[in-house]
Tab-separated table of C-alpha atoms (C1' of nucleotides) in Angstrom:
chain	number	residue	atom	x	y	z
A	117	UNK	CA	146.318	189.220	187.983
A	118	UNK	CA	147.197	185.535	187.775
A	119	UNK	CA	150.595	184.137	188.789
A	120	UNK	CA	151.717	180.555	188.289
A	121	UNK	CA	154.768	178.862	189.816
A	122	UNK	CA	155.972	175.559	188.381
A	123	UNK	CA	159.073	173.398	188.707
A	124	UNK	CA	159.199	172.329	185.071
A	125	UNK	CA	162.207	169.948	185.300
A	126	UNK	CA	163.754	171.018	181.975
A	127	UNK	CA	162.082	173.872	180.110
A	128	UNK	CA	163.386	172.699	176.725
A	129	UNK	CA	162.075	169.160	177.102
A	130	UNK	CA	158.702	170.393	178.315
A	131	UNK	CA	158.176	173.596	176.360
A	132	UNK	CA	154.959	172.112	174.937
A	133	UNK	CA	153.675	171.512	178.462
A	134	UNK	CA	154.392	175.148	179.317
A	135	UNK	CA	152.334	176.127	176.257
A	136	UNK	CA	149.532	173.755	177.273
A	137	UNK	CA	149.410	175.169	180.795
A	138	UNK	CA	149.554	178.762	179.494
A	139	UNK	CA	146.674	178.087	177.124
A	140	UNK	CA	144.524	176.591	179.871
A	141	UNK	CA	145.315	178.968	182.737
A	142	UNK	CA	146.236	182.137	180.843
A	143	UNK	CA	148.451	183.461	183.635
A	144	UNK	CA	149.903	186.961	183.454
A	145	UNK	CA	153.150	185.741	185.004
A	146	UNK	CA	154.812	182.308	185.021
A	147	UNK	CA	157.672	181.500	187.394
A	148	UNK	CA	159.633	178.405	186.425
A	149	UNK	CA	162.223	176.441	188.373
A	150	UNK	CA	164.640	173.703	187.305
A	151	UNK	CA	164.817	175.058	183.785
A	152	UNK	CA	168.098	173.105	183.332
A	153	UNK	CA	169.021	175.465	180.548
A	154	UNK	CA	171.898	177.914	180.017
A	155	UNK	CA	170.739	181.469	179.285
A	156	UNK	CA	171.954	181.421	175.672
A	157	UNK	CA	169.850	178.313	174.947
A	158	UNK	CA	166.671	179.517	176.630
A	159	UNK	CA	163.606	179.051	174.355
A	160	UNK	CA	162.705	182.748	174.452
A	161	UNK	CA	161.066	182.747	170.996
A	162	UNK	CA	158.644	179.961	171.914
A	163	UNK	CA	157.816	181.767	175.148
A	164	UNK	CA	157.228	185.036	173.259
A	165	UNK	CA	154.825	183.218	170.928
A	166	UNK	CA	152.774	182.158	173.939
A	167	UNK	CA	152.251	185.836	174.683
A	168	UNK	CA	155.027	186.386	177.210
A	169	UNK	CA	157.053	189.251	175.869
A	170	UNK	CA	159.076	189.826	179.024
A	171	UNK	CA	161.498	187.119	180.065
A	172	UNK	CA	163.966	187.189	182.972
A	173	UNK	CA	166.287	184.211	183.278
A	174	UNK	CA	168.962	182.906	185.612
A	175	UNK	CA	170.083	179.581	184.221
A	176	UNK	CA	173.195	177.426	184.196
A	177	UNK	CA	174.194	174.351	182.203
A	178	UNK	CA	172.596	171.104	183.243
A	179	UNK	CA	171.113	171.855	186.641
A	180	UNK	CA	168.762	174.165	188.543
A	181	UNK	CA	167.854	177.469	186.875
A	182	UNK	CA	164.893	179.838	187.290
A	183	UNK	CA	162.935	181.980	184.831
A	184	UNK	CA	160.139	184.509	185.158
A	185	UNK	CA	157.902	185.019	182.102
A	186	UNK	CA	155.494	187.914	182.010
A	187	UNK	CA	152.906	189.786	179.974
A	188	UNK	CA	153.567	192.781	182.209
A	189	UNK	CA	156.885	194.608	181.716
A	190	UNK	CA	159.528	194.501	184.438
A	191	UNK	CA	160.828	197.787	185.773
A	192	UNK	CA	163.836	195.976	187.232
A	193	UNK	CA	165.476	192.549	187.443
A	194	UNK	CA	167.814	191.456	190.238
A	195	UNK	CA	169.748	188.234	190.471
A	196	UNK	CA	171.278	187.192	193.758
A	197	UNK	CA	173.810	184.400	194.124
A	198	UNK	CA	173.177	182.519	197.341
A	199	UNK	CA	175.982	180.818	199.288
A	200	UNK	CA	178.406	182.472	196.869
A	201	UNK	CA	177.399	180.067	194.101
A	202	UNK	CA	176.297	180.959	190.594
A	203	UNK	CA	173.816	178.110	190.419
A	204	UNK	CA	170.618	179.788	189.231
A	205	UNK	CA	168.385	179.607	192.270
A	206	UNK	CA	166.956	183.109	192.482
A	207	UNK	CA	165.584	185.896	190.374
A	208	UNK	CA	163.686	188.981	191.480
A	209	UNK	CA	161.602	191.004	189.087
A	210	UNK	CA	159.827	194.238	189.887
A	211	UNK	CA	156.715	195.416	188.066
A	212	UNK	CA	153.876	197.860	188.554
A	213	UNK	CA	150.721	196.564	190.167
A	214	UNK	CA	147.858	198.841	191.135
A	215	UNK	CA	150.027	201.897	190.669
A	216	UNK	CA	152.741	200.691	193.057
A	217	UNK	CA	155.842	198.530	192.646
A	218	UNK	CA	155.450	194.806	193.174
A	219	UNK	CA	158.546	192.734	193.904
A	220	UNK	CA	158.342	189.101	192.791
A	221	UNK	CA	160.925	186.635	194.110
A	222	UNK	CA	161.315	183.346	192.262
A	223	UNK	CA	163.282	180.746	194.271
A	224	UNK	CA	164.663	177.258	193.812
A	225	UNK	CA	165.886	176.123	197.227
A	226	UNK	CA	168.463	173.277	197.259
A	227	UNK	CA	166.885	169.835	197.668
A	228	UNK	CA	169.411	168.900	200.342
A	229	UNK	CA	170.394	165.328	199.493
A	230	UNK	CA	169.270	162.253	201.396
A	231	UNK	CA	170.789	162.421	204.866
A	232	UNK	CA	169.376	165.138	207.168
A	233	UNK	CA	172.696	165.751	208.918
A	234	UNK	CA	175.117	168.436	207.783
A	235	UNK	CA	178.063	166.613	209.375
A	236	UNK	CA	177.813	163.750	206.899
A	237	UNK	CA	175.907	165.410	204.029
A	238	UNK	CA	177.130	168.774	202.822
A	239	UNK	CA	174.096	169.193	200.562
A	240	UNK	CA	171.914	169.348	203.636
A	241	UNK	CA	174.295	171.947	205.084
A	242	UNK	CA	173.978	173.952	201.862
A	243	UNK	CA	170.195	173.855	202.144
A	244	UNK	CA	170.300	175.175	205.718
A	245	UNK	CA	172.839	177.863	204.782
A	246	UNK	CA	170.672	178.897	201.838
A	247	UNK	CA	167.604	179.262	204.069
A	248	UNK	CA	169.581	181.292	206.605
A	249	UNK	CA	170.756	183.586	203.846
A	250	UNK	CA	167.168	183.974	202.618
A	251	UNK	CA	166.119	184.963	206.120
A	252	UNK	CA	168.940	187.472	206.408
A	253	UNK	CA	168.304	189.096	203.033
A	254	UNK	CA	164.540	189.202	203.310
A	255	UNK	CA	164.754	190.725	206.767
A	256	UNK	CA	167.213	193.296	205.480
A	257	UNK	CA	164.737	194.520	202.871
A	258	UNK	CA	162.016	194.850	205.510
A	259	UNK	CA	162.460	198.586	205.941
A	260	UNK	CA	160.844	199.405	202.619
A	261	UNK	CA	157.318	198.612	203.750
A	262	UNK	CA	155.719	200.434	200.829
A	263	UNK	CA	156.805	197.677	198.439
A	264	UNK	CA	154.331	194.865	197.805
A	265	UNK	CA	156.042	191.486	197.716
A	266	UNK	CA	155.375	187.981	196.465
A	267	UNK	CA	157.700	185.022	196.979
A	268	UNK	CA	157.157	181.859	194.959
A	269	UNK	CA	159.017	178.748	194.019
A	270	UNK	CA	160.131	175.241	194.786
A	271	UNK	CA	161.266	175.632	198.388
A	272	UNK	CA	161.865	171.869	198.690
A	273	UNK	CA	160.250	171.806	202.133
A	274	UNK	CA	156.759	170.623	203.077
A	275	UNK	CA	156.287	172.435	206.388
A	276	UNK	CA	153.014	171.266	207.888
A	277	UNK	CA	151.617	167.902	208.939
A	278	UNK	CA	149.188	167.720	206.044
A	279	UNK	CA	151.680	168.974	203.480
A	280	UNK	CA	152.897	165.369	203.264
A	281	UNK	CA	151.123	162.050	202.815
A	282	UNK	CA	152.455	160.732	206.130
A	283	UNK	CA	153.824	163.133	208.719
A	284	UNK	CA	155.097	160.273	210.864
A	285	UNK	CA	156.889	158.433	208.061
A	286	UNK	CA	158.552	161.558	206.701
A	287	UNK	CA	159.886	163.088	209.919
A	288	UNK	CA	163.402	161.889	209.082
A	289	UNK	CA	163.102	162.415	205.352
A	290	UNK	CA	164.740	165.532	203.913
A	291	UNK	CA	161.966	168.025	203.013
A	292	UNK	CA	159.967	167.413	206.200
A	293	UNK	CA	162.526	167.223	209.041
A	294	UNK	CA	161.851	169.473	212.062
A	295	UNK	CA	165.139	171.331	211.490
A	296	UNK	CA	164.253	172.429	207.954
A	297	UNK	CA	160.640	173.131	208.841
A	298	UNK	CA	161.677	175.318	211.776
A	299	UNK	CA	164.119	177.233	209.604
A	300	UNK	CA	161.571	177.766	206.828
A	301	UNK	CA	159.120	179.068	209.412
A	302	UNK	CA	161.775	181.523	210.570
A	303	UNK	CA	162.224	182.701	206.986
A	304	UNK	CA	158.476	183.119	206.576
A	305	UNK	CA	158.031	184.955	209.852
A	306	UNK	CA	161.029	187.211	209.205
A	307	UNK	CA	158.928	189.195	206.777
A	308	UNK	CA	155.452	188.275	208.037
A	309	UNK	CA	154.897	186.367	204.808
A	310	UNK	CA	151.465	184.803	204.403
A	311	UNK	CA	151.411	181.186	203.184
A	312	UNK	CA	148.717	181.598	200.527
A	313	UNK	CA	147.886	177.882	200.333
A	314	UNK	CA	146.962	177.718	203.992
A	315	UNK	CA	145.116	181.032	203.810
A	316	UNK	CA	142.697	179.284	201.448
A	317	UNK	CA	142.847	175.625	202.481
A	318	UNK	CA	142.448	174.491	206.133
A	319	UNK	CA	145.547	173.035	207.800
A	320	UNK	CA	143.729	169.687	208.284
A	321	UNK	CA	143.350	169.203	204.555
A	322	UNK	CA	146.014	167.326	202.577
A	323	UNK	CA	147.703	169.451	199.952
A	324	UNK	CA	150.462	168.353	197.550
A	325	UNK	CA	152.272	169.906	194.594
A	326	UNK	CA	154.815	167.127	193.940
A	327	UNK	CA	154.611	163.368	193.432
A	328	UNK	CA	157.756	161.261	192.998
A	329	UNK	CA	158.578	159.683	189.653
A	330	UNK	CA	159.519	156.578	191.611
A	331	UNK	CA	156.052	155.388	192.478
A	332	UNK	CA	154.240	152.889	190.311
A	333	UNK	CA	150.971	154.795	190.297
A	334	UNK	CA	151.344	158.330	191.624
A	335	UNK	CA	147.612	158.991	191.315
A	336	UNK	CA	146.400	155.908	193.190
A	337	UNK	CA	149.092	155.886	195.881
A	338	UNK	CA	148.959	159.703	196.154
A	339	UNK	CA	152.096	159.949	198.242
A	340	UNK	CA	152.694	163.609	197.596
A	341	UNK	CA	154.339	166.566	199.279
A	342	UNK	CA	153.674	170.319	199.120
A	343	UNK	CA	157.104	171.590	198.094
A	344	UNK	CA	155.976	174.516	195.922
A	345	UNK	CA	154.871	177.667	197.629
A	346	UNK	CA	153.361	181.100	197.150
A	347	UNK	CA	153.854	183.682	199.877
A	348	UNK	CA	152.715	187.299	199.965
A	349	UNK	CA	153.376	190.181	202.328
A	350	UNK	CA	150.449	191.389	204.465
A	351	UNK	CA	150.093	194.436	202.190
A	352	UNK	CA	148.741	192.085	199.507
A	353	UNK	CA	146.441	190.042	201.735
A	354	UNK	CA	143.327	192.053	200.848
A	355	UNK	CA	144.031	191.371	197.153
A	356	UNK	CA	144.060	187.559	197.497
A	357	UNK	CA	141.298	186.117	195.330
A	358	UNK	CA	141.888	182.418	194.750
A	359	UNK	CA	144.451	179.627	194.998
A	360	UNK	CA	144.667	176.372	193.099
A	361	UNK	CA	146.995	173.437	192.555
A	362	UNK	CA	146.745	172.107	188.998
A	363	UNK	CA	146.924	168.420	189.952
A	364	UNK	CA	145.861	167.221	186.484
A	365	UNK	CA	149.218	168.355	185.054
A	366	UNK	CA	150.928	165.441	186.860
A	367	UNK	CA	148.980	163.129	184.539
A	368	UNK	CA	150.057	164.841	181.317
A	369	UNK	CA	152.358	163.064	178.890
A	370	UNK	CA	155.975	162.999	180.128
A	371	UNK	CA	155.081	165.224	183.064
A	372	UNK	CA	157.229	167.164	185.478
A	373	UNK	CA	157.125	165.633	188.951
A	374	UNK	CA	155.806	169.020	190.159
A	375	UNK	CA	152.538	170.666	189.091
A	376	UNK	CA	151.634	174.332	188.546
A	377	UNK	CA	150.420	176.305	191.556
A	378	UNK	CA	148.135	179.233	190.781
A	379	UNK	CA	147.382	182.481	192.606
A	380	UNK	CA	144.781	185.023	191.535
A	381	UNK	CA	145.044	188.538	192.883
A	382	UNK	CA	142.205	191.022	192.525
B	249	DA	C1'	165.519	148.924	205.077
B	250	DT	C1'	165.543	149.114	200.315
B	251	DG	C1'	164.506	150.434	195.777
B	252	DG	C1'	161.940	152.663	192.947
B	253	DT	C1'	162.377	157.118	188.122
B	254	DT	C1'	163.792	161.092	185.440
B	255	DG	C1'	166.968	164.756	183.469
B	256	DT	C1'	171.450	166.317	181.402
B	257	DG	C1'	174.703	164.660	178.443
B	258	DG	C1'	176.989	161.130	177.037
B	259	DA	C1'	179.691	159.140	183.001
B	260	DA	C1'	178.195	160.644	186.974
B	261	DC	C1'	175.472	163.361	189.472
B	262	DA	C1'	171.257	165.802	190.964
B	263	DA	C1'	166.668	165.345	192.363
DNA sequence: ATGGTTGTGGAACAA
C-alpha cells in the first residue's frame, strides 16, 4: 500500500499537479494539506476521475484545509477541531488494512508566525497549544493498542539538525527552535511513533520536503527544511517497505513550495 | 538585519 502526503497550497489551483503526481506514483491514498478550499467547492469530481472514489475533507474558505483521498473505502471519518477553532487542520480516516483497522491522521500544524515568543506573537502560542493538544489526544487513544496508526502531514517543524540546510542559522527561526522541536518530540514519544524518514535515511543525511518561494534558485541554493512527516506506530514497523521524497515536484510548473512524501507499506 | 514569493480574493493576511 502506498501513501502520499503533500501540502498542495491550493488544491483548485494545482489540481493538474495532483493528477500528474497520481499518475506517476499511483498511490492508494493521498493526504493533502493547505487545500484552501471550502468543502462545497472541493474538486471531488476531478479527484474521482483520477481513481480516488473515497474523499474525506475538512476545509474552510481561504486558508488551511486538509483532505484525504483514497482508493480504499473508509470505515469511519473523524474530524477534530484543535484549540477550539474550526480551521481545517485535522482529519482522521479509518480503513481496513491486512484484516485489521488502520487509523490515518492527516494534520496541518499551524506555521506559528515569525517571532518564536508567545508573549509577543500569539500565532506561536497557538502552535505550541496545538502541539500540546495533539500530545494529549494521541496519548488518550493509546489504550487501544490493537489499532494500527499512521500520522502524516505538514507539521511545520523540522526537528533534527539535518532536517534543515543550516542548523546554526535556523535555531531562532520558527520551525526549528528548540522549544518547538522539544514539544514535537514529546508528541512523537507520547505514542512511540516512528519517524519513517529517519528509519530509512541516516540522521547525518540532509533531508528536505519544503523550499521557500522566496529564493532566487531553490534548486541551486537548496535551502530546504523537512516540514512534512510520516509517522507510524510500532505495530506497523515490520510493514515498512520504502520511503521517498519526490523532490522533482518542486521543479514542476507553478509548483507548491512543498513536495510529495511517499511511504510504501508491504 | 533585511527582503525575498505565493495564495485567496479583491485589502489584508497567512505562509
